[in-house]
Short mmCIF file of C-alpha atoms in Angstrom, two decimals:
data_model
loop_
_atom_site.label_atom_id
_atom_site.label_comp_id
_atom_site.label_asym_id
_atom_site.label_seq_id
_atom_site.Cartn_x
_atom_site.Cartn_y
_atom_site.Cartn_z
CA MET A 18 -5.97 -19.74 1.18
CA GLU A 19 -4.38 -18.17 4.19
CA LEU A 20 -2.52 -14.88 4.15
CA ASP A 21 1.26 -15.23 4.04
CA PHE A 22 2.78 -13.51 7.07
CA SER A 23 6.24 -15.02 6.51
CA LYS A 24 7.90 -12.41 4.31
CA LEU A 25 8.26 -9.37 6.58
CA ASP A 26 8.93 -10.84 10.01
CA GLY A 27 5.30 -11.73 10.55
CA LEU A 28 3.80 -8.60 9.03
CA ILE A 29 1.82 -7.79 5.92
CA PRO A 30 1.21 -4.32 4.53
CA ALA A 31 -2.41 -3.17 4.67
CA VAL A 32 -3.33 -0.39 2.25
CA ILE A 33 -6.25 1.63 3.57
CA GLN A 34 -8.43 3.14 0.87
CA ASP A 35 -11.51 5.29 1.33
CA ALA A 36 -14.44 3.21 0.07
CA SER A 37 -16.27 6.27 -1.25
CA SER A 38 -13.62 8.52 -2.72
CA GLY A 39 -11.01 5.90 -3.62
CA ARG A 40 -8.34 7.95 -1.90
CA VAL A 41 -5.47 6.01 -0.33
CA LEU A 42 -5.46 7.15 3.29
CA MET A 43 -2.58 5.28 4.87
CA VAL A 44 -0.55 2.08 4.88
CA GLY A 45 -0.24 0.10 8.09
CA PHE A 46 1.12 -3.30 8.97
CA MET A 47 -0.80 -6.21 10.40
CA ASN A 48 0.48 -9.31 12.12
CA GLU A 49 -1.81 -12.30 12.55
CA ASP A 50 -3.26 -10.91 15.79
CA ALA A 51 -4.08 -7.57 14.18
CA TRP A 52 -5.61 -9.34 11.20
CA LYS A 53 -7.86 -11.46 13.44
CA LYS A 54 -8.84 -8.42 15.48
CA THR A 55 -9.73 -6.53 12.31
CA LEU A 56 -12.03 -9.35 11.23
CA GLU A 57 -13.57 -9.77 14.68
CA THR A 58 -14.25 -6.10 15.34
CA GLY A 59 -14.80 -4.66 11.87
CA PHE A 60 -12.33 -1.86 12.70
CA ALA A 61 -8.92 -1.73 11.06
CA THR A 62 -6.34 -2.80 13.60
CA PHE A 63 -2.60 -2.79 13.06
CA HIS A 64 0.61 -3.87 14.66
CA SER A 65 2.46 -0.75 15.72
CA ARG A 66 6.09 -1.22 14.77
CA THR A 67 7.28 1.68 16.91
CA ARG A 68 5.34 0.63 20.02
CA ASN A 69 5.47 -3.12 19.26
CA LYS A 70 1.84 -3.65 20.20
CA LEU A 71 -1.64 -4.12 18.80
CA TRP A 72 -2.98 -0.78 17.63
CA LEU A 73 -6.66 -0.16 17.07
CA LYS A 74 -6.54 2.79 14.69
CA GLY A 75 -8.52 5.57 16.37
CA GLU A 76 -8.10 4.30 19.93
CA SER A 77 -6.84 7.74 20.98
CA SER A 78 -8.52 10.00 18.44
CA GLY A 79 -11.81 8.21 17.90
CA HIS A 80 -11.03 8.31 14.17
CA ARG A 81 -11.72 4.65 13.55
CA LEU A 82 -11.68 2.93 10.18
CA VAL A 83 -14.84 0.92 9.55
CA VAL A 84 -14.03 -1.98 7.27
CA LYS A 85 -16.33 -2.24 4.25
CA SER A 86 -14.44 -4.77 2.11
CA ILE A 87 -11.06 -6.51 2.01
CA GLN A 88 -9.09 -7.68 -1.00
CA THR A 89 -5.82 -9.57 -1.22
CA ASP A 90 -3.19 -9.76 -3.91
CA CYS A 91 -1.85 -12.56 -6.07
CA ASP A 92 0.79 -13.54 -3.51
CA LEU A 93 -1.55 -13.35 -0.49
CA ASP A 94 1.03 -11.16 1.25
CA THR A 95 -0.68 -7.75 1.06
CA ILE A 96 -4.23 -6.61 1.69
CA LEU A 97 -6.30 -3.70 0.47
CA VAL A 98 -8.89 -2.57 3.00
CA LEU A 99 -11.75 -0.36 1.84
CA VAL A 100 -13.03 1.69 4.73
CA ASP A 101 -15.37 4.38 5.89
CA ALA A 102 -13.08 6.69 7.82
CA GLN A 103 -14.68 8.16 10.93
CA GLY A 104 -13.61 11.68 11.80
CA PRO A 105 -11.93 14.46 9.85
CA GLY A 106 -8.66 12.75 9.09
CA VAL A 107 -6.63 9.57 9.29
CA CYS A 108 -3.18 11.08 9.69
CA HIS A 109 -1.88 11.87 13.18
CA ALA A 110 -0.30 15.00 11.70
CA GLY A 111 -3.76 16.46 11.04
CA TYR A 112 -4.50 15.55 7.44
CA GLU A 113 -7.27 13.58 5.75
CA SER A 114 -4.66 11.17 4.35
CA CYS A 115 -1.12 10.41 5.44
CA PHE A 116 -0.12 11.05 1.82
CA TYR A 117 -0.27 14.82 2.01
CA ARG A 118 3.10 15.54 0.40
CA THR A 119 3.81 15.35 -3.31
CA LEU A 120 7.18 15.16 -4.99
CA THR A 121 7.57 18.51 -6.73
CA GLY A 122 10.81 19.57 -8.34
CA GLY A 123 12.72 17.01 -6.30
CA ASN A 124 11.23 18.07 -2.96
CA TRP A 125 8.37 16.79 -0.86
CA VAL A 126 5.86 19.60 -0.84
CA GLU A 127 2.71 19.74 1.25
CA SER A 128 -0.01 19.46 -1.36
CA GLU A 129 -3.08 19.98 0.80
CA LYS A 130 -4.18 21.65 4.00
CA PRO A 131 -4.74 19.93 7.36
CA THR A 132 -8.34 18.94 8.14
CA TYR A 133 -8.07 19.10 11.94
CA ASP A 134 -5.79 20.22 14.74
CA PRO A 135 -3.83 17.20 15.99
CA ASN A 136 -2.94 18.92 19.26
CA ALA A 137 -6.61 19.26 20.12
CA VAL A 138 -7.23 15.59 19.33
CA TYR A 139 -4.12 13.91 20.65
CA GLY A 140 -3.19 16.42 23.34
CA GLY A 141 0.35 16.69 22.12
CA LYS A 142 0.84 12.93 21.80
CA SER A 143 0.97 11.29 18.41
CA MET B 6 13.41 15.28 3.62
CA GLU B 7 14.76 11.96 2.49
CA LEU B 8 12.73 8.77 2.44
CA ASP B 9 13.37 6.47 5.40
CA PHE B 10 14.60 3.11 4.15
CA SER B 11 15.65 1.91 7.60
CA LYS B 12 12.52 0.19 8.85
CA LEU B 13 12.17 -2.84 6.59
CA ASP B 14 15.75 -3.90 5.89
CA GLY B 15 16.27 -1.15 3.36
CA LEU B 16 12.86 -1.34 1.71
CA ILE B 17 9.79 0.86 1.56
CA PRO B 18 6.36 -0.21 0.35
CA ALA B 19 5.22 1.49 -2.85
CA VAL B 20 1.49 1.50 -3.45
CA ILE B 21 0.71 1.69 -7.14
CA GLN B 22 -2.56 3.44 -7.95
CA ASP B 23 -4.07 4.03 -11.37
CA ALA B 24 -3.95 7.78 -11.93
CA SER B 25 -7.20 7.79 -13.89
CA SER B 26 -9.47 5.30 -12.16
CA GLY B 27 -8.01 5.47 -8.65
CA ARG B 28 -7.81 1.70 -8.51
CA VAL B 29 -4.99 0.24 -6.44
CA LEU B 30 -3.12 -2.01 -8.84
CA MET B 31 -0.33 -3.53 -6.76
CA VAL B 32 2.08 -2.99 -3.89
CA GLY B 33 5.78 -3.43 -4.49
CA PHE B 34 8.90 -2.68 -2.52
CA MET B 35 11.66 -0.28 -3.41
CA ASN B 36 15.16 -0.03 -2.04
CA GLU B 37 17.20 3.10 -2.64
CA ASP B 38 18.42 1.84 -6.01
CA ALA B 39 14.90 1.10 -7.19
CA TRP B 40 13.73 4.50 -5.97
CA LYS B 41 16.51 6.29 -7.87
CA LYS B 42 15.81 4.24 -10.99
CA THR B 43 12.11 5.11 -10.77
CA LEU B 44 12.96 8.80 -10.64
CA GLU B 45 15.56 8.58 -13.41
CA THR B 46 13.46 6.57 -15.84
CA GLY B 47 9.90 7.59 -15.02
CA PHE B 48 8.92 3.90 -14.90
CA ALA B 49 8.07 2.24 -11.59
CA THR B 50 10.98 0.03 -10.61
CA PHE B 51 11.05 -2.25 -7.60
CA HIS B 52 13.35 -4.49 -5.64
CA SER B 53 12.23 -8.05 -6.22
CA ARG B 54 12.32 -9.79 -2.87
CA THR B 55 12.08 -13.26 -4.40
CA ARG B 56 14.80 -12.68 -7.01
CA ASN B 57 16.80 -10.21 -4.90
CA LYS B 58 17.38 -7.85 -7.79
CA LEU B 59 16.22 -4.62 -9.36
CA TRP B 60 12.95 -5.19 -11.16
CA LEU B 61 11.67 -2.83 -13.83
CA LYS B 62 7.98 -3.65 -13.76
CA GLY B 63 7.06 -4.69 -17.28
CA GLU B 64 10.56 -5.75 -18.32
CA SER B 65 9.15 -9.13 -19.49
CA SER B 66 5.58 -8.25 -20.32
CA GLY B 67 5.97 -4.73 -21.65
CA HIS B 68 3.29 -3.68 -19.17
CA ARG B 69 5.22 -0.77 -17.72
CA LEU B 70 3.95 1.70 -15.17
CA VAL B 71 4.43 5.29 -16.27
CA VAL B 72 4.83 7.48 -13.21
CA LYS B 73 2.53 10.50 -13.15
CA SER B 74 2.89 11.67 -9.54
CA ILE B 75 4.44 10.47 -6.28
CA GLN B 76 3.30 11.15 -2.74
CA THR B 77 4.82 10.16 0.59
CA ASP B 78 3.33 9.67 4.00
CA CYS B 79 3.82 11.39 7.34
CA ASP B 80 6.68 9.06 8.32
CA LEU B 81 8.44 9.22 4.94
CA ASP B 82 8.56 5.43 4.94
CA THR B 83 5.91 4.62 2.31
CA ILE B 84 5.15 6.06 -1.10
CA LEU B 85 2.03 6.25 -3.22
CA VAL B 86 2.78 6.22 -6.93
CA LEU B 87 0.09 7.34 -9.36
CA VAL B 88 0.64 5.71 -12.72
CA ASP B 89 -0.64 5.18 -16.22
CA ALA B 90 -0.48 1.43 -16.58
CA GLN B 91 0.59 0.27 -20.02
CA GLY B 92 -1.02 -2.93 -21.25
CA PRO B 93 -4.10 -4.85 -20.19
CA GLY B 94 -3.09 -5.70 -16.66
CA VAL B 95 -0.53 -5.29 -13.90
CA CYS B 96 -0.82 -8.68 -12.28
CA HIS B 97 1.35 -11.54 -13.51
CA ALA B 98 -1.66 -13.82 -12.95
CA GLY B 99 -3.54 -12.08 -15.76
CA TYR B 100 -5.64 -9.47 -13.99
CA GLU B 101 -5.90 -5.70 -14.26
CA SER B 102 -4.96 -5.42 -10.56
CA CYS B 103 -3.19 -7.83 -8.23
CA PHE B 104 -6.13 -7.30 -5.87
CA TYR B 105 -8.56 -9.55 -7.71
CA ARG B 106 -9.80 -11.54 -4.73
CA THR B 107 -12.27 -10.29 -2.15
CA LEU B 108 -12.92 -11.72 1.29
CA THR B 109 -16.39 -13.21 1.03
CA GLY B 110 -17.88 -15.32 3.79
CA GLY B 111 -14.43 -15.97 5.21
CA ASN B 112 -12.90 -17.06 1.90
CA TRP B 113 -10.87 -15.27 -0.74
CA VAL B 114 -13.09 -15.29 -3.81
CA GLU B 115 -12.05 -14.15 -7.29
CA SER B 116 -14.12 -11.03 -7.75
CA GLU B 117 -13.28 -10.20 -11.35
CA LYS B 118 -12.21 -11.86 -14.58
CA PRO B 119 -8.69 -11.90 -16.04
CA THR B 120 -7.93 -9.23 -18.63
CA TYR B 121 -5.23 -11.16 -20.51
CA ASP B 122 -3.65 -14.57 -20.84
CA PRO B 123 -0.46 -14.62 -18.76
CA ASN B 124 0.87 -17.67 -20.59
CA ALA B 125 0.80 -15.78 -23.87
CA VAL B 126 2.64 -12.84 -22.31
CA TYR B 127 5.12 -14.51 -20.01
CA GLY B 128 5.50 -17.81 -21.88
CA GLY B 129 4.89 -19.84 -18.76
CA LYS B 130 7.25 -17.79 -16.62
CA SER B 131 5.90 -15.42 -14.03
#
């Protein structure tokens, strides 16, 4: 039972969920290379769509995602990765989770505070 | 701040999470129509990639997803939908969650039991 990379131009969505809290931290995309790298290294690795390259999450920030368990769905075209997140936050904008905005009265409203200063970590780069 | 539907041919991934338990139940895709329908109706509605049409989750089974809260990510290209799931399971294969298989020793192993009989619900159709 191999994963099905055929539906999104060679990519599958990977939902990253905190293994302890159950919080959804981010969604990335993996191609077959990123998937193999994730299995080999034990760190969540994605295909960056904007940079078109393999992207070890945390390669700049040190905020790596240690894989604890992986599940797949009925169609084998999506994975759910339970992780221990190293560092204060997963989001390059400075938040614990990339999902830091909640739809409120028709607008996206910041619903939590940042957990670190992204400029200090990324030096102005995202 | 509008959602960005440009990256995946007009689609965004929508992660569906149980609002009570925190369990990730499924990942679907929404186009702009499905997004608007979700907001209008309060029931999670997707774009079916296989049938190429609007898909009210639960239209056959009655297992609808009542939207409780919606969050978006830093890039505005993914949403996290917290729901109350009506019925015994979200997955058309008969499970509470579509993520019913866990990577175990290099194989995808069923890690939980079905919660309903899909043949009784869908009459042989998925």
